[in-house]
mmCIF file of C-alpha atoms and ligand atoms in Angstrom:
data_model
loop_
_atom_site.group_PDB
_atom_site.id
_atom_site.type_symbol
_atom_site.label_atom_id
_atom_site.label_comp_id
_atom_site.label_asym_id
_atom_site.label_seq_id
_atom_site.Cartn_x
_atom_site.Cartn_y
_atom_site.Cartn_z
ATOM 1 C CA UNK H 809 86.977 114.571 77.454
ATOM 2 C CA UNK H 810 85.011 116.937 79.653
ATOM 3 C CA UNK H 811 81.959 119.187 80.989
ATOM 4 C CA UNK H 812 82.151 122.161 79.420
ATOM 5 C CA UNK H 813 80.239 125.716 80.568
ATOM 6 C CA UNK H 814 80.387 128.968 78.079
ATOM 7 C CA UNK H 815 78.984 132.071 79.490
ATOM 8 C CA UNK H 816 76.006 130.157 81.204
ATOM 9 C CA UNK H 817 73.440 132.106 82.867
ATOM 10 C CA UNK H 818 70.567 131.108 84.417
ATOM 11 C CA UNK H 819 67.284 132.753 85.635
ATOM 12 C CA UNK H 820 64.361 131.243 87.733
ATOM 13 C CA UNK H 821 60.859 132.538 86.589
ATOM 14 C CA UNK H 822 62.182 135.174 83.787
ATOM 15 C CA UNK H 823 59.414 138.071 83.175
ATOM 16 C CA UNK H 824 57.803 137.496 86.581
ATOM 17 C CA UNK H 825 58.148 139.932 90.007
ATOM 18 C CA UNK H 826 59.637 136.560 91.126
ATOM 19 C CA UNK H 827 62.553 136.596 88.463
ATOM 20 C CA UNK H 828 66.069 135.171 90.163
ATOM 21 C CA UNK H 829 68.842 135.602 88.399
ATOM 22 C CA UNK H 830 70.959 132.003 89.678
ATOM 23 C CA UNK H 831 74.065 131.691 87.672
ATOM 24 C CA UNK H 832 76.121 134.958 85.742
ATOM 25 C CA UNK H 833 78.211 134.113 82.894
ATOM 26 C CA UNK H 834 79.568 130.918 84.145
ATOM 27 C CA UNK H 835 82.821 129.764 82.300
ATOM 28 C CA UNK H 836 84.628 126.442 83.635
ATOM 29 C CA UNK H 837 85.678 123.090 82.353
ATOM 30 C CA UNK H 838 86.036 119.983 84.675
ATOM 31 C CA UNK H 839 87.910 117.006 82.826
ATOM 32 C CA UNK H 840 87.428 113.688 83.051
ATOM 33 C CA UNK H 841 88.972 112.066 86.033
ATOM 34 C CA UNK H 842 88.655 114.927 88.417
ATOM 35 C CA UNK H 843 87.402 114.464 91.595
ATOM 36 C CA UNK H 844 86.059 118.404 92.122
ATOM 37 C CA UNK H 845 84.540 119.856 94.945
ATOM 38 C CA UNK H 846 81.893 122.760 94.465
ATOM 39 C CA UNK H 847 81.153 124.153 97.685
ATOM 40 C CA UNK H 848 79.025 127.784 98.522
ATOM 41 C CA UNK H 849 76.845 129.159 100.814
ATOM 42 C CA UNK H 850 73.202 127.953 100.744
ATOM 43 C CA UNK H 851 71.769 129.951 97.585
ATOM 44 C CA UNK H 852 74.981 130.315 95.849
ATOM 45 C CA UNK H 853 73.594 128.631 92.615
ATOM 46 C CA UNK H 854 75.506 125.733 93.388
ATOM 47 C CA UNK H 855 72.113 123.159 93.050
ATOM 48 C CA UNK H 856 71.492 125.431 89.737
ATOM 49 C CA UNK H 857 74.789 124.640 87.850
ATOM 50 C CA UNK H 858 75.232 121.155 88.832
ATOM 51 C CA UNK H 859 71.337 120.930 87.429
ATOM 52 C CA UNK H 860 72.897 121.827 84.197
ATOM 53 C CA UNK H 861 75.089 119.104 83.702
ATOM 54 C CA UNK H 862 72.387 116.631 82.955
ATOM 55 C CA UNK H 863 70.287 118.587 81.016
ATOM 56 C CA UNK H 864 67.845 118.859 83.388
ATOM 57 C CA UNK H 865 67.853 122.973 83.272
ATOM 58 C CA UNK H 866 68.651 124.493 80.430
ATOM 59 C CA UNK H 867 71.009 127.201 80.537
ATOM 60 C CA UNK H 868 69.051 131.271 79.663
ATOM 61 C CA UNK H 869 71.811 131.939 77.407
ATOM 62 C CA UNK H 870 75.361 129.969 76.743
ATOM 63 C CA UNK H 871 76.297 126.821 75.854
ATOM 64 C CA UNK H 872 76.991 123.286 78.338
ATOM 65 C CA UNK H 873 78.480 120.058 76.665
ATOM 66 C CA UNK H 874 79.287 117.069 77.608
ATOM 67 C CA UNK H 875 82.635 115.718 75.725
ATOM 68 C CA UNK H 876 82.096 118.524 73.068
ATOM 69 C CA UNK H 877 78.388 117.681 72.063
ATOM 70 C CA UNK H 878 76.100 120.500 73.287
ATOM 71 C CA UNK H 879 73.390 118.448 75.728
ATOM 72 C CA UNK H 880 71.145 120.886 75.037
ATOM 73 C CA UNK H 881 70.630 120.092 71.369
ATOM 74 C CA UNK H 882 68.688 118.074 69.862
ATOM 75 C CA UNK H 883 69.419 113.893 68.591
ATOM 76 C CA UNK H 884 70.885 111.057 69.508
ATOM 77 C CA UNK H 885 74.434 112.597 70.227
ATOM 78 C CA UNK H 886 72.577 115.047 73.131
ATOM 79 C CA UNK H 887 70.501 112.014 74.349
ATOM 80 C CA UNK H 888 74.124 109.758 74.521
ATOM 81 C CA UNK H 889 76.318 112.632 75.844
ATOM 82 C CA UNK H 890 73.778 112.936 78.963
ATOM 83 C CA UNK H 891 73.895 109.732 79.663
ATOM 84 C CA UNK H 892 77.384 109.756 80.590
ATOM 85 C CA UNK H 893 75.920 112.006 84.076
ATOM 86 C CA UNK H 894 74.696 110.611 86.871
ATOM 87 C CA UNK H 895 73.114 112.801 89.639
ATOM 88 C CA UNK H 896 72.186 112.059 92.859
ATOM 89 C CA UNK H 897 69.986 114.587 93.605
ATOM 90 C CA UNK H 898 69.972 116.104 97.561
ATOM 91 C CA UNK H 899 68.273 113.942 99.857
ATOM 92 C CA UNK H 900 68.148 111.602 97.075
ATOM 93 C CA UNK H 901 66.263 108.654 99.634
ATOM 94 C CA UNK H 902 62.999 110.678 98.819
ATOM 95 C CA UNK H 903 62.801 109.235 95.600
ATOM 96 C CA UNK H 904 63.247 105.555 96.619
ATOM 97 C CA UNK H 905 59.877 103.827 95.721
ATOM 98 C CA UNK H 906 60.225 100.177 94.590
ATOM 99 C CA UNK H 907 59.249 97.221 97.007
ATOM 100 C CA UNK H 908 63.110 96.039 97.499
ATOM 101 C CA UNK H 909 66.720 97.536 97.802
ATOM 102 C CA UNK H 910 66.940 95.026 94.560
ATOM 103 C CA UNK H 911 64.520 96.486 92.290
ATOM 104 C CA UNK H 912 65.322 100.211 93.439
ATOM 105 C CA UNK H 913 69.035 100.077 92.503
ATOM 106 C CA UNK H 914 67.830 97.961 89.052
ATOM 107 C CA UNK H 915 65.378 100.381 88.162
ATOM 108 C CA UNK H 916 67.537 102.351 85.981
ATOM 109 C CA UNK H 917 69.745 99.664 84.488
ATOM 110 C CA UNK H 918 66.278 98.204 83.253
ATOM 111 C CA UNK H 919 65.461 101.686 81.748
ATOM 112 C CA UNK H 920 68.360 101.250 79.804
ATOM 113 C CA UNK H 921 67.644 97.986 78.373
ATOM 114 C CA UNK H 922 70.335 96.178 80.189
ATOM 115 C CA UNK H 923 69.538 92.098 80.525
ATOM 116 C CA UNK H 924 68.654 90.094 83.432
ATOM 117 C CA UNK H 925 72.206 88.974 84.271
ATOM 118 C CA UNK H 926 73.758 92.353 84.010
ATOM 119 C CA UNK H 927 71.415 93.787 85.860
ATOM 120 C CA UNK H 928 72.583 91.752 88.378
ATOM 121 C CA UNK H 929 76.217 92.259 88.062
ATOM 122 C CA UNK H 930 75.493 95.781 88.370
ATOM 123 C CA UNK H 931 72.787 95.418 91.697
ATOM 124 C CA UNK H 932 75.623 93.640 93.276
ATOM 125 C CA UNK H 933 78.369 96.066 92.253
ATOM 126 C CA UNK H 934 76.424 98.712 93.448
ATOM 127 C CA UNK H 935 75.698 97.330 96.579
ATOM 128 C CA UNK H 936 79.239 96.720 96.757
ATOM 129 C CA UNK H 937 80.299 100.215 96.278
ATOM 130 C CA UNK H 938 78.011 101.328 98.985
ATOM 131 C CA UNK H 939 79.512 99.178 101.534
ATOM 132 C CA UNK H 940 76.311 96.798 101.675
ATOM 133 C CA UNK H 941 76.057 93.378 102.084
ATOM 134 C CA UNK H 942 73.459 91.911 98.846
ATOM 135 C CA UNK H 943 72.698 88.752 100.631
ATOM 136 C CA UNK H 944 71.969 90.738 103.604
ATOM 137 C CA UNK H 945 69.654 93.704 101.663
ATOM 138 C CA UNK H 946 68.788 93.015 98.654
ATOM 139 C CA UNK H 947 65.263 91.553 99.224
ATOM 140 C CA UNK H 948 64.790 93.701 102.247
ATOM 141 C CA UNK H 949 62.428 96.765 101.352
ATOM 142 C CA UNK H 950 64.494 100.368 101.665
ATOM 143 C CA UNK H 951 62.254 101.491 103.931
ATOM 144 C CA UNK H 952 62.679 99.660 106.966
ATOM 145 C CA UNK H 953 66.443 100.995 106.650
ATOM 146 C CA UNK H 954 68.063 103.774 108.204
ATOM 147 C CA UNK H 955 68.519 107.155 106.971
ATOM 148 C CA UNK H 956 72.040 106.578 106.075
ATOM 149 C CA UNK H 957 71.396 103.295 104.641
ATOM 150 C CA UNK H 958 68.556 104.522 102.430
ATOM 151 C CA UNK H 959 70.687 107.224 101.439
ATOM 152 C CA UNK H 960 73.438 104.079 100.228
ATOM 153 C CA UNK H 961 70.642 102.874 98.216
ATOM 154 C CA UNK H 962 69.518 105.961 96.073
ATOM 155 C CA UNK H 963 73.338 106.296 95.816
ATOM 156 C CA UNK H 964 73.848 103.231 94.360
ATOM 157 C CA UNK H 965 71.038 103.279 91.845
ATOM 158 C CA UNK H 966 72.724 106.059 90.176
ATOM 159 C CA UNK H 967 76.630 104.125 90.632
ATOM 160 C CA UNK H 968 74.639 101.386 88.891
ATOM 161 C CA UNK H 969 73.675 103.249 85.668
ATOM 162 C CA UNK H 970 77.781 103.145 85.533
ATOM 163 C CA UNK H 971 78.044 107.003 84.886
ATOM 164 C CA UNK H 972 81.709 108.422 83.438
ATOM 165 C CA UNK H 973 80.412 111.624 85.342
ATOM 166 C CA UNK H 974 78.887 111.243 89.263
ATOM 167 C CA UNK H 975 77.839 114.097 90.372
ATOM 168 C CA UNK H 976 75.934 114.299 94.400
ATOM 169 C CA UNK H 977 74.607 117.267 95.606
ATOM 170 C CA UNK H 978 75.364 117.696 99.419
ATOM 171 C CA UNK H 979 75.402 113.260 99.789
ATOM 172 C CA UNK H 980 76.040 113.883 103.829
ATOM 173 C CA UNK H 981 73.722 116.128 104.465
ATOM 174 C CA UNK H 982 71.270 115.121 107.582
ATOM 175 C CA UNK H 983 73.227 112.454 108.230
ATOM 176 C CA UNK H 984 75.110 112.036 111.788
ATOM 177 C CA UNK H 985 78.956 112.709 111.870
ATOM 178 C CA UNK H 986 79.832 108.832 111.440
ATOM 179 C CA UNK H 987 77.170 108.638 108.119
ATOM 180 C CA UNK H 988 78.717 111.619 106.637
ATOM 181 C CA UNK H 989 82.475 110.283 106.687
ATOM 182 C CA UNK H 990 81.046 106.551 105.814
ATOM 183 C CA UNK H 991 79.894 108.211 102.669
ATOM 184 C CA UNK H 992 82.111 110.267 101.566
ATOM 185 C CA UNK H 993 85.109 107.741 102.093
ATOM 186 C CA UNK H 994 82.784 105.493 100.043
ATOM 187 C CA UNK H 995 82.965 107.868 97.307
ATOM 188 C CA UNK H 996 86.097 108.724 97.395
ATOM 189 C CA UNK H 997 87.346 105.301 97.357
ATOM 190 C CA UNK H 998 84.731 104.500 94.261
ATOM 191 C CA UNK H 999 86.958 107.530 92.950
ATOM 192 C CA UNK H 1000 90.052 105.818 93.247
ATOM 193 C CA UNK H 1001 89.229 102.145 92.129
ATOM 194 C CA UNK H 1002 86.889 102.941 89.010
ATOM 195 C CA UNK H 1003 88.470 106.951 88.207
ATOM 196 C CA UNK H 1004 85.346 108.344 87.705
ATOM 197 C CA UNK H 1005 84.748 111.686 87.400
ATOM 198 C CA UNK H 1006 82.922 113.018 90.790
ATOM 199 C CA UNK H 1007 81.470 116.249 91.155
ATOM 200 C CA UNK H 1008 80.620 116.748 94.929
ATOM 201 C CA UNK H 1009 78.491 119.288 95.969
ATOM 202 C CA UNK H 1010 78.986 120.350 99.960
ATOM 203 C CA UNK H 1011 78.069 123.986 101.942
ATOM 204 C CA UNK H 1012 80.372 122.317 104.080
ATOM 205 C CA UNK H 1013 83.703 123.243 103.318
ATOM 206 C CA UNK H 1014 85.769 121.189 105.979
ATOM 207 C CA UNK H 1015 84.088 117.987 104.777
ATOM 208 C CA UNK H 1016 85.340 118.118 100.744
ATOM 209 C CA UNK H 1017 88.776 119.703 101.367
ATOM 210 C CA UNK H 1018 90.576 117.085 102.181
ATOM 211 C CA UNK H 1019 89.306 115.235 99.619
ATOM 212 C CA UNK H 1020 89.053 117.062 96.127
ATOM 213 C CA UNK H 1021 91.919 117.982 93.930
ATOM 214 C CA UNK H 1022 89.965 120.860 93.190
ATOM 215 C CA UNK H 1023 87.785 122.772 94.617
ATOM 216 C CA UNK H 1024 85.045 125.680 92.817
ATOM 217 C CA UNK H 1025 83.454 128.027 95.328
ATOM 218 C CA UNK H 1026 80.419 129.693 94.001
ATOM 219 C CA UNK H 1027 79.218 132.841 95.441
ATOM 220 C CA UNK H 1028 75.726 134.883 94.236
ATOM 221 C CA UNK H 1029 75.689 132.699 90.988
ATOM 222 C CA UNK H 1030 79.325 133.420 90.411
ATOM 223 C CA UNK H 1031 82.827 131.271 90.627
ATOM 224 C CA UNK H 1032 84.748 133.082 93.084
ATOM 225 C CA UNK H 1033 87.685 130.892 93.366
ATOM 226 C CA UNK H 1034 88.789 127.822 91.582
ATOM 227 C CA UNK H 1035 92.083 125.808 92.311
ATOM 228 C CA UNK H 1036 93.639 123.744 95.113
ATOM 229 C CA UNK H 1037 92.116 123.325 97.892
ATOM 230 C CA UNK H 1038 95.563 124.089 99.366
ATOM 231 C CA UNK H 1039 96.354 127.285 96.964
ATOM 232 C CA UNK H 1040 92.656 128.475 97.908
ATOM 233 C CA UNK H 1041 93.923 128.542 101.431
ATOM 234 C CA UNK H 1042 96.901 130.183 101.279
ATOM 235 C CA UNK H 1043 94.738 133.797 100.232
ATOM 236 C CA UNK H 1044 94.266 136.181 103.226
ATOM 237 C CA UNK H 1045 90.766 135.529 105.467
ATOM 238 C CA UNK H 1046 88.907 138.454 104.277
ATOM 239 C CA UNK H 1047 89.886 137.492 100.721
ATOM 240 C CA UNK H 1048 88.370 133.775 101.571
ATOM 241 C CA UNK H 1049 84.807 135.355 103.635
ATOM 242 C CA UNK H 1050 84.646 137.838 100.537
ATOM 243 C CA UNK H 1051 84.197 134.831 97.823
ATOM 244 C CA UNK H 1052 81.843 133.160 100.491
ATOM 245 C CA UNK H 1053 83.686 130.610 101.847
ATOM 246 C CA UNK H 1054 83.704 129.844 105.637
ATOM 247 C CA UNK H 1055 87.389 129.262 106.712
ATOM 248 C CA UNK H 1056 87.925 125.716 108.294
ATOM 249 C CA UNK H 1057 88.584 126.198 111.809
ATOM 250 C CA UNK H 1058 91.916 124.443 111.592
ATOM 251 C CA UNK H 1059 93.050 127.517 109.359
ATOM 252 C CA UNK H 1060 91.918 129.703 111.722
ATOM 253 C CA UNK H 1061 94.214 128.260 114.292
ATOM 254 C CA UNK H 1062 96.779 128.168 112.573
ATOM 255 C CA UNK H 1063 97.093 132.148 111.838
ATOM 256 C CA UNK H 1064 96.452 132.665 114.868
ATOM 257 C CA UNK H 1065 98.856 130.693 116.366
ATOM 258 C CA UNK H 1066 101.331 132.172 113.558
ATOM 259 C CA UNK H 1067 100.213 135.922 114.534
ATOM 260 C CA UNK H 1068 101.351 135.060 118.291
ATOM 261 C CA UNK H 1069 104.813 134.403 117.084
ATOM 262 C CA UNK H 1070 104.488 130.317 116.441
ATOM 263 C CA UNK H 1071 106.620 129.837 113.022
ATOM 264 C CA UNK H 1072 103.778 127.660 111.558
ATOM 265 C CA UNK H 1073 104.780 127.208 107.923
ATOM 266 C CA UNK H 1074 102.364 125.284 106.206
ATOM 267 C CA UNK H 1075 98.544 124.878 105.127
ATOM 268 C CA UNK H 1076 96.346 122.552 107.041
ATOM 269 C CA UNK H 1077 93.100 120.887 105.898
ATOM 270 C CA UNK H 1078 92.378 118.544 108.869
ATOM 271 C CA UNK H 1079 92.997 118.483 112.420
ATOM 272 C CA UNK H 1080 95.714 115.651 111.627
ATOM 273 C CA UNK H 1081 97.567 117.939 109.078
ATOM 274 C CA UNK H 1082 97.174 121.059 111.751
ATOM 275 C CA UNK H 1083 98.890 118.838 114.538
ATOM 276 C CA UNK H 1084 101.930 117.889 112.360
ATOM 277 C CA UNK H 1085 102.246 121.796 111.513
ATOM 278 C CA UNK H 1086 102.660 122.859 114.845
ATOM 279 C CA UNK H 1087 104.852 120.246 116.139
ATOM 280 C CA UNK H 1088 107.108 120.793 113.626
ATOM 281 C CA UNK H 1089 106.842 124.780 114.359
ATOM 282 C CA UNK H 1090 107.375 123.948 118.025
ATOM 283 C CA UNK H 1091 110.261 121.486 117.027
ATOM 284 C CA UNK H 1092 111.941 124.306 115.030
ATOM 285 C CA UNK H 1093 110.872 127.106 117.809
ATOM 286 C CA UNK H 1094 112.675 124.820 120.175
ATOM 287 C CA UNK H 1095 115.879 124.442 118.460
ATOM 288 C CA UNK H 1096 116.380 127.836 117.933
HETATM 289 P P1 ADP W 161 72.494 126.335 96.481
HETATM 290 O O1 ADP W 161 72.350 124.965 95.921
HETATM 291 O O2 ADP W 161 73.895 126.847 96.457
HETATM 292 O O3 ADP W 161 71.877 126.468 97.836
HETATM 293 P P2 ADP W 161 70.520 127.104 94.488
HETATM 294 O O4 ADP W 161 71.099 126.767 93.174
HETATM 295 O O5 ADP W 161 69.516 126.177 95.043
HETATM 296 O O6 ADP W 161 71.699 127.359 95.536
HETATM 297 O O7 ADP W 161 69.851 128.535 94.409
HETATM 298 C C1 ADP W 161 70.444 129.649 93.768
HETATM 299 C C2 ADP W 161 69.459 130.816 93.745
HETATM 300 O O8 ADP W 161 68.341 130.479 92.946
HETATM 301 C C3 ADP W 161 68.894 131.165 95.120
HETATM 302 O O9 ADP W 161 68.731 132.550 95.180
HETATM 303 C C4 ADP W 161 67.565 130.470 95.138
HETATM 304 O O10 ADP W 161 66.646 131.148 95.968
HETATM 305 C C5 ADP W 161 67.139 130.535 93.684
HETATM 306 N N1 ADP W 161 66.307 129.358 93.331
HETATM 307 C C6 ADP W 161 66.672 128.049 93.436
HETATM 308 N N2 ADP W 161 65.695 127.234 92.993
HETATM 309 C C7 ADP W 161 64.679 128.048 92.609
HETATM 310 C C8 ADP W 161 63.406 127.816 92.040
HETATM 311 N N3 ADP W 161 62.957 126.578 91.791
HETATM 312 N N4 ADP W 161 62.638 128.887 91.759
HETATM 313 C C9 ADP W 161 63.083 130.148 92.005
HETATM 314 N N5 ADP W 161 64.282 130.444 92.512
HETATM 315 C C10 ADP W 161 65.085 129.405 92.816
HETATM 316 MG MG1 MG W 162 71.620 123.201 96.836
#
């Protein structure tokens, strides 16, 4: 059970002056139940391959399936195995448009065919998920909300189509430090309760660390690195700035503070992690 990519390559506007080549030969397989971060600088193809995990670009040559059916092809069994994705597109609040947070979130459970009860089950799960209060917003119209709630909206009418695969492309971006953390912790927890699969796309390596089992960097349309967030951290700093990713500034203390002669040991994601590390160095330092 899993998203599949064999040697997929990608190219915007083939046979023009314009023609950008996006994605090289991409190989990778993400299994159901990881919670995977891919993270990049901006133009990295990272927008590109995610966009081929629900069909919605077609890969120039190779092969993407979703739980071994090839989305690209053609029947019922493509049509089904797509289904199982659901992408929240960047800035996702853009393509709110109904009259009330109610009919927004319902609008693609109704696609579906779902009933009227369902529907609601699902509105109010939703809602749920995204920390909302239905009584509260469900007849209000999205846009008299805030950014961040807005963005909790076109969130949860993509939660609501009950994907087995969520993938959001950069869901924090814009938003003010307090938004970003409300959201991911939101989707990290819908993570842990439901164990859906979530794909999280982020240029903002500090921010999906600490929560991803895995992380894939992607650098000029290629995977650069792919494993632990904590074994990606243990390679050297110009190994990490030559796949394109930007070192988290914790990391950066805590060479430093190693290269000065501090026996700092371990890896350290977040600032809580890096303050455990050094007291623990200092600890040892001191009993020496
Ligand atoms: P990221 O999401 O990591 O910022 P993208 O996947 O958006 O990267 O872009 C990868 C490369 O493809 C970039 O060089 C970008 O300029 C190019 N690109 C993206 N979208 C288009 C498009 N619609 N037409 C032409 N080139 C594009
Ligand atoms: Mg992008």
């Amino acid at each position: 059970m899993s998203i599949v990519f064999k040697d997929v390559s990608y190219v915007y506007m083939p046979g023009t002056p314009f023609k950008q080549t996006a994605l090289k030969k991409i190989n990778f397989e993400i299994k159901k139940g990881e919670f995977v971060g891919i993270i990049g600088h901006t133009g990295s193809g990272k927008s590109t391959l995610v966009q081929h995990m629900n069909g919605l670009l077609k890969p120039s040559l190779g092969v993407v399936s979703v739980e071994d059916i090839d989305i690209n092809g053609k029947g019922d069994a493509a049509r089904v195995a797509k289904r199982k994705v659901g992408m929240v597109f960047q800035y996702p609040e853009h393509q709110l448009f109904e009259e009330t947070v109610y009919d927004d979130i319902a609008f693609g459970p109704r696609n579906i065919g779902l009933d009227a009860e369902e529907i609601e089950r699902r509105v109010r799960k939703a809602l749920d998920f995204v920390g909302l209060d239905f009584n509260m917003f469900s007849g209000r119209s999205p846009f008299q909300l805030s950014g961040g709630q807005m963005r909790r909206i076109a969130i949860a009418g993509v939660v609501a189509l009950e994907p087995e695969y969520l993938i959001l492309d950069e869901p924090s971006a814009g938003l003010d430090p307090r938004g970003r953390e409300t959201i991911l912790d939101e989707i990290f927890k819908l993570h842990n309760s439901t164990g859906v699969t979530v794909i999280l796309v982020s240029h903002n390596m500090e921010e999906v660390a600490r929560f991803v089992d895995r992380l894939i960097v992607m650098h000029s349309g290629e995977i650069s690195l792919d494993g632990e967030p904590r074994d990606i951290f243990r390679h050297s700093r110009d190994k990490l700035v030559q796949a394109g990713v930007d070192v988290p500034s914790v990391c950066t203390l805590l060479a430093e503070l190693r290269g000065r002669g501090l026996p700092v040991e371990d890896i350290a994601l977040t600032p809580e992690e890096a303050t455990a590390t050094i007291m623990a160095a200092m600890r040892r330092r001191d009993r020496c």
